[in-house]
C-alpha cells in the first residue's frame, strides 16, 4: 500500500503525463495515495475547525486512484523501434532485454537492424512488465491455459517474445481491434502456433481488445466465436462486475447483473454539485478519485480511448498549522526524514521477526511508536503534529488506524504498484462507469439476499425474484461479506470464511465543498492541515483542489483514521477562518461509507494476523466451479484500487470460460448417464411419502423407525434466465421430515433444515453412501410394487 504521494519515477520520462494537462493514458485506483508535502512560498492563512452545514451522501469513499499509458507508435513489418509505454514503477520486477534471435535467425542482418530489433523487443518487454507479466517466465494464468506444451526452454522464450509483441502492437493503438491476422504479420510463419496461443490468451484474459473505443465496444457486444457457454448472474455493478459482464458477453455467456443500488459504479461515485441560484456547478468524486500510476494501468487505456485531457496532480503539497501559518520548511523536512527512517527500522525489524518467528505479528502503529520513543523523534509540539500528519497520511492510504495494520504485511502489494503520474479526470470517474454500463442487462434495486449453489447450478434470490444460472460471480465488497449480508447455501468453506474475517476493511470519508470562487489559488492541487489533537489527526488533514477539472471552485477534504469513524456519528462543519477571508460554501456533501449498506466501508487492508495470501483465498472459486469472486479485495497485487477491481473482473471472466469449457467436455462424456440418473430419481418422487410446498420426502421402505433415513428433495422454481427447476437433496431422519412438514413457509423450513438439523442440500451427483443405499432401497421397493400391480 502506497503511503506517500506521487514520486517522480526515474523510468517514467517522455511517455509519462507531464505538465498541467496530461495526455490521455492515465488510470484509476482505490485507496488514495496523497502527494509528498513540499513547502510553497505563501501561507494559506486559514484553518479547519469543526462546523459546517452539510448534505450527507449515503455512499462511501473507496478505492484508490490510478493511471494512464502513453500510446507507443504502431509497429510495421519489418518492425520499426517502438517507443515504450510509460516507465515502470519503482520496486517493479527487474527487466532484461529480449531478442528475436530464435524468431528471426538471419545471419545476414546488419548491425543496425540488430540494434533496432533489440530496442524494439526491449520496449515490448517493458510494456509487458508494466502490465504485470514477468520478464522471462510465464504467469500462473498462462500455465493454467497451457499456452505452450512444455515449460521452459526455447519455445517458452519464443512465446514470451511473441506475446509481448502482440501486446505492444495493440497498446500502440488502443482505439482499434487487433485481429488475429494482424498479429501474425510481423512473425515468421513457423511460429504461427505461438501466435495463435498468445493472441487468444491475451484476448480471452482481457489484455488486448478491451475498453471503450467504439470499435472495441461494438465487437464486445457479441460472442467472438458464436458459441453459447452458459448463463451467469453477476452480483454487483461496480467496476469488477461491469468489466466482467462485458467480457463474459464477448466470451459467449448470457449475463444478468443484479445491483442493489439505483445506479452502477459501486464505490465509484461522482456527485453533481450546484449552487441554487448561483449558476456554479462542479463534479465531485465521492469515491475513487485521483488516478494514480499511469504505467500499464487498464483504466489509462480507457482514458486514452475516450480522449480525456487528464490533469496531472502537481507534487507540491504545502502544510499549514492550526493557526493558518505555513509550516517551517526546515522542520517539515527534518520530520519527514525521521518518519521515513522509522519506517525503514520497522522494515528491518519485521524481516528479522519473519525469518526467526514466522507466526508473530504486531501492529504497525505499535512498532512505529516504540521506535519513535527509542530514537526521541518528534518530541516538541510542532514536530509531533507533523509526525501525526504523516501517520494520518498512512491511515488514509490504508483506510484504517495504525493500530489495525499488520506490521509484517501491511505493504505486501508495494512490489506491484503501478508508476507514473497521478491525475484527475475531468467530469469525474463516473465517465468510466457510464460507458462500461452501457447496453448491459443490469437490474437495479435488486438486493441479493441469498446464493444457493450445487452441482446442477446456482440460484440467486434478489428483490423477491429467483435467478437461475450455471454460475454466479459475486463482486460485493469485503464489508458486505464480513456482515454476512448474503446467505450462502451451502455455507462458504471455512478457509474462505476465515480469510474474510482476517482481512481488514477500512474507512475513509470525504467532504466535498463548493465555493462561490477559488480563494486558495490555482498553483496547487493539494494542501495539508495539521491537528493539535493526535486522536483527530486525520480530520480534514488533506485537501484536494478540483477547480481545474470539476467545472467549479471545489475542494475535497479527507477524513481518515479514527476521525473517519467519529465522522460518521457527527454533523461536521469545517469553517473557522483565520487570517484570510473564506466565503461561505454554496454546497457541502459528506460521505458516510461505513453506513452504506452496500459497502460497509471503503477498501481493504492487511490487518494484524492477515497476509497477502488472504486476498488469494478470497478470489478462490467454490462449489466446484459454481461461485466466483471478484473485486479489489480479491486482488493480491492491486488491492484497494480501482484498477485492482477492474483486473479482477477480467480475471474471473477468463476463469469462468475455462470452467465452462472443462464442464462442457465432461458433460459430453457423462451427459447420457447423468441425465438418466436424474430422470430416474425424479420418477421416484412422482409419488412421495410427504409433499409440502417445494419439499418432497421419500421414506426408507425397509424401516418404520422414527429415526430411519429419508431422502428430502427441495425444488427451487425459477422466474428468470431459464424456465426450469433446480433440485437439491439431503438425507434426514423420518422424524425430522415430519417436523419440517409442520413448519409454515419455505424460508422457515430451509432455516430449520440448515440451522437446527445441520443438513446440507447437495446436487444429484454428490449423493453418496447412505443416500445411494436409500435410493436403491426405494427403487427396489417401487419396482416391486409396480410388478405386483401388474
Tab-separated table of N, CA, C and O in Angstrom, residues 559-609:
chain	number	residue	atom	x	y	z
A	559	UNK	N	-11.069	12.669	5.437
A	559	UNK	CA	-11.191	12.340	6.855
A	559	UNK	C	-10.757	10.886	7.019
A	559	UNK	O	-11.425	9.979	6.523
A	560	UNK	N	-9.633	10.667	7.710
A	560	UNK	CA	-9.035	9.331	7.788
A	560	UNK	C	-8.860	8.893	9.236
A	560	UNK	O	-9.002	9.675	10.177
A	561	UNK	N	-8.503	7.611	9.398
A	561	UNK	CA	-8.182	7.094	10.725
A	561	UNK	C	-9.353	7.120	11.680
A	561	UNK	O	-10.510	6.917	11.313
A	562	UNK	N	-9.049	7.406	12.945
A	562	UNK	CA	-10.079	7.451	13.979
A	562	UNK	C	-11.099	8.536	13.687
A	562	UNK	O	-12.288	8.395	13.983
A	563	UNK	N	-10.659	9.630	13.070
A	563	UNK	CA	-11.563	10.726	12.742
A	563	UNK	C	-12.638	10.280	11.752
A	563	UNK	O	-13.780	10.751	11.802
A	564	UNK	N	-12.295	9.365	10.847
A	564	UNK	CA	-13.270	8.885	9.859
A	564	UNK	C	-14.399	8.116	10.529
A	564	UNK	O	-15.551	8.187	10.098
A	565	UNK	N	-14.059	7.384	11.589
A	565	UNK	CA	-15.073	6.620	12.319
A	565	UNK	C	-15.985	7.575	13.087
A	565	UNK	O	-17.218	7.458	13.038
A	566	UNK	N	-15.386	8.535	13.779
A	566	UNK	CA	-16.187	9.508	14.534
A	566	UNK	C	-17.027	10.371	13.607
A	566	UNK	O	-18.124	10.806	13.962
A	567	UNK	N	-16.512	10.613	12.420
A	567	UNK	CA	-17.174	11.462	11.440
A	567	UNK	C	-18.560	10.927	11.085
A	567	UNK	O	-19.491	11.692	10.810
A	568	UNK	N	-18.708	9.603	11.109
A	568	UNK	CA	-19.981	9.001	10.735
A	568	UNK	C	-21.056	9.249	11.785
A	568	UNK	O	-22.240	9.078	11.506
A	569	UNK	N	-20.656	9.649	12.987
A	569	UNK	CA	-21.602	9.830	14.081
A	569	UNK	C	-21.905	11.302	14.368
A	569	UNK	O	-22.704	11.604	15.234
A	570	UNK	N	-21.250	12.203	13.631
A	570	UNK	CA	-21.416	13.623	13.951
A	570	UNK	C	-21.856	14.391	12.720
A	570	UNK	O	-21.780	13.925	11.598
A	571	UNK	N	-22.346	15.598	12.971
A	571	UNK	CA	-22.674	16.512	11.883
A	571	UNK	C	-21.529	17.495	11.777
A	571	UNK	O	-21.365	18.381	12.605
A	572	UNK	N	-20.664	17.322	10.747
A	572	UNK	CA	-19.427	18.096	10.709
A	572	UNK	C	-19.634	19.515	10.222
A	572	UNK	O	-20.606	19.853	9.587
A	573	UNK	N	-18.645	20.330	10.514
A	573	UNK	CA	-18.599	21.639	9.943
A	573	UNK	C	-17.158	22.031	9.885
A	573	UNK	O	-16.375	21.609	10.691
A	574	UNK	N	-16.740	22.773	8.908
A	574	UNK	CA	-15.307	22.923	8.765
A	574	UNK	C	-14.830	24.360	8.689
A	574	UNK	O	-13.667	24.587	8.422
A	575	UNK	N	-15.681	25.331	8.911
A	575	UNK	CA	-15.193	26.674	8.662
A	575	UNK	C	-14.944	27.462	9.926
A	575	UNK	O	-15.834	27.720	10.699
A	576	UNK	N	-13.718	27.844	10.074
A	576	UNK	CA	-13.281	28.653	11.192
A	576	UNK	C	-12.110	29.481	10.688
A	576	UNK	O	-10.968	29.226	11.048
A	577	UNK	N	-12.352	30.441	9.794
A	577	UNK	CA	-11.262	31.135	9.095
A	577	UNK	C	-10.353	31.916	10.021
A	577	UNK	O	-10.792	32.495	10.997
A	578	UNK	N	-9.068	31.917	9.674
A	578	UNK	CA	-8.067	32.676	10.427
A	578	UNK	C	-7.114	33.342	9.448
A	578	UNK	O	-6.388	32.668	8.730
A	579	UNK	N	-7.123	34.634	9.393
A	579	UNK	CA	-6.137	35.360	8.612
A	579	UNK	C	-6.476	35.518	7.151
A	579	UNK	O	-5.707	36.101	6.403
A	580	UNK	N	-7.611	34.989	6.695
A	580	UNK	CA	-7.986	35.135	5.282
A	580	UNK	C	-9.504	35.072	5.191
A	580	UNK	O	-10.166	34.414	5.998
A	581	UNK	N	-10.054	35.760	4.250
A	581	UNK	CA	-11.494	35.761	4.064
A	581	UNK	C	-11.885	34.486	3.335
A	581	UNK	O	-11.464	34.253	2.200
A	582	UNK	N	-12.671	33.656	4.009
A	582	UNK	CA	-13.150	32.420	3.411
A	582	UNK	C	-14.648	32.558	3.183
A	582	UNK	O	-15.405	32.757	4.124
A	583	UNK	N	-15.093	32.462	1.938
A	583	UNK	CA	-16.526	32.635	1.664
A	583	UNK	C	-17.341	31.467	2.196
A	583	UNK	O	-16.830	30.356	2.363
A	584	UNK	N	-18.587	31.713	2.470
A	584	UNK	CA	-19.480	30.635	2.857
A	584	UNK	C	-19.648	29.680	1.686
A	584	UNK	O	-19.754	30.109	0.528
A	585	UNK	N	-19.686	28.397	1.958
A	585	UNK	CA	-19.839	27.440	0.854
A	585	UNK	C	-21.238	27.507	0.253
A	585	UNK	O	-22.210	27.796	0.939
A	586	UNK	N	-21.296	27.203	-1.023
A	586	UNK	CA	-22.585	27.121	-1.699
A	586	UNK	C	-23.269	25.796	-1.390
A	586	UNK	O	-24.470	25.719	-1.177
A	587	UNK	N	-22.450	24.733	-1.337
A	587	UNK	CA	-22.973	23.401	-1.041
A	587	UNK	C	-21.855	22.552	-0.473
A	587	UNK	O	-20.696	22.690	-0.863
A	588	UNK	N	-22.204	21.683	0.464
A	588	UNK	CA	-21.239	20.729	1.019
A	588	UNK	C	-21.891	19.360	1.084
A	588	UNK	O	-23.061	19.228	1.465
A	589	UNK	N	-21.137	18.335	0.695
A	589	UNK	CA	-21.638	16.962	0.716
A	589	UNK	C	-20.656	16.101	1.499
A	589	UNK	O	-19.447	16.145	1.251
A	590	UNK	N	-21.170	15.334	2.446
A	590	UNK	CA	-20.329	14.465	3.278
A	590	UNK	C	-20.630	12.996	2.973
A	590	UNK	O	-21.792	12.624	2.798
A	591	UNK	N	-19.612	12.184	2.915
A	591	UNK	CA	-19.819	10.748	2.719
A	591	UNK	C	-19.934	10.048	4.060
A	591	UNK	O	-19.434	10.524	5.078
A	592	UNK	N	-20.610	8.928	4.042
A	592	UNK	CA	-20.743	8.051	5.209
A	592	UNK	C	-20.603	6.606	4.711
A	592	UNK	O	-21.532	5.818	4.775
A	593	UNK	N	-19.424	6.274	4.205
A	593	UNK	CA	-19.250	4.964	3.605
A	593	UNK	C	-19.456	3.822	4.596
A	593	UNK	O	-19.866	2.727	4.214
A	594	UNK	N	-19.159	4.047	5.855
A	594	UNK	CA	-19.335	2.981	6.836
A	594	UNK	C	-20.787	2.618	7.055
A	594	UNK	O	-21.108	1.490	7.437
A	595	UNK	N	-21.691	3.573	6.817
A	595	UNK	CA	-23.124	3.329	6.998
A	595	UNK	C	-23.792	2.862	5.715
A	595	UNK	O	-24.991	2.554	5.720
A	596	UNK	N	-23.062	2.840	4.647
A	596	UNK	CA	-23.605	2.416	3.361
A	596	UNK	C	-23.804	0.897	3.381
A	596	UNK	O	-22.843	0.135	3.465
A	597	UNK	N	-25.050	0.445	3.289
A	597	UNK	CA	-25.349	-0.990	3.416
A	597	UNK	C	-24.885	-1.800	2.218
A	597	UNK	O	-24.959	-3.031	2.241
A	598	UNK	N	-24.412	-1.145	1.152
A	598	UNK	CA	-23.871	-1.865	0.006
A	598	UNK	C	-22.341	-1.827	-0.006
A	598	UNK	O	-21.712	-2.281	-0.960
A	599	UNK	N	-21.755	-1.262	1.053
A	599	UNK	CA	-20.295	-1.200	1.127
A	599	UNK	C	-19.782	-1.526	2.525
A	599	UNK	O	-18.865	-2.323	2.688
A	600	UNK	N	-20.357	-0.875	3.553
A	600	UNK	CA	-19.903	-1.022	4.938
A	600	UNK	C	-18.427	-0.672	5.089
A	600	UNK	O	-17.706	-1.282	5.881
A	601	UNK	N	-17.976	0.307	4.346
A	601	UNK	CA	-16.595	0.738	4.449
A	601	UNK	C	-16.084	1.207	3.105
A	601	UNK	O	-16.859	1.419	2.154
A	602	UNK	N	-14.759	1.363	3.003
A	602	UNK	CA	-14.163	1.968	1.817
A	602	UNK	C	-13.305	1.009	1.009
A	602	UNK	O	-13.564	0.772	-0.158
A	603	UNK	N	-12.264	0.446	1.603
A	603	UNK	CA	-11.426	-0.512	0.892
A	603	UNK	C	-10.623	-1.352	1.877
A	603	UNK	O	-10.577	-1.062	3.064
A	604	UNK	N	-10.016	-2.404	1.355
A	604	UNK	CA	-9.399	-3.424	2.206
A	604	UNK	C	-7.995	-3.034	2.644
A	604	UNK	O	-7.346	-2.184	2.041
A	605	UNK	N	-7.536	-3.689	3.694
A	605	UNK	CA	-6.160	-3.547	4.176
A	605	UNK	C	-5.742	-4.855	4.843
A	605	UNK	O	-6.582	-5.711	5.155
A	606	UNK	N	-4.432	-5.018	5.044
A	606	UNK	CA	-3.913	-6.231	5.684
A	606	UNK	C	-3.874	-5.996	7.189
A	606	UNK	O	-3.047	-5.239	7.693
A	607	UNK	N	-4.775	-6.635	7.883
A	607	UNK	CA	-4.884	-6.476	9.332
A	607	UNK	C	-3.873	-7.375	10.043
A	607	UNK	O	-3.248	-8.260	9.439
A	608	UNK	N	-3.707	-7.147	11.333
A	608	UNK	CA	-2.824	-7.985	12.145
A	608	UNK	C	-3.291	-9.440	12.054
A	608	UNK	O	-4.471	-9.735	12.235
A	609	UNK	N	-2.361	-10.342	11.760
A	609	UNK	CA	-2.702	-11.754	11.637
A	609	UNK	C	-3.109	-12.169	10.236
A	609	UNK	O	-3.311	-13.346	9.966
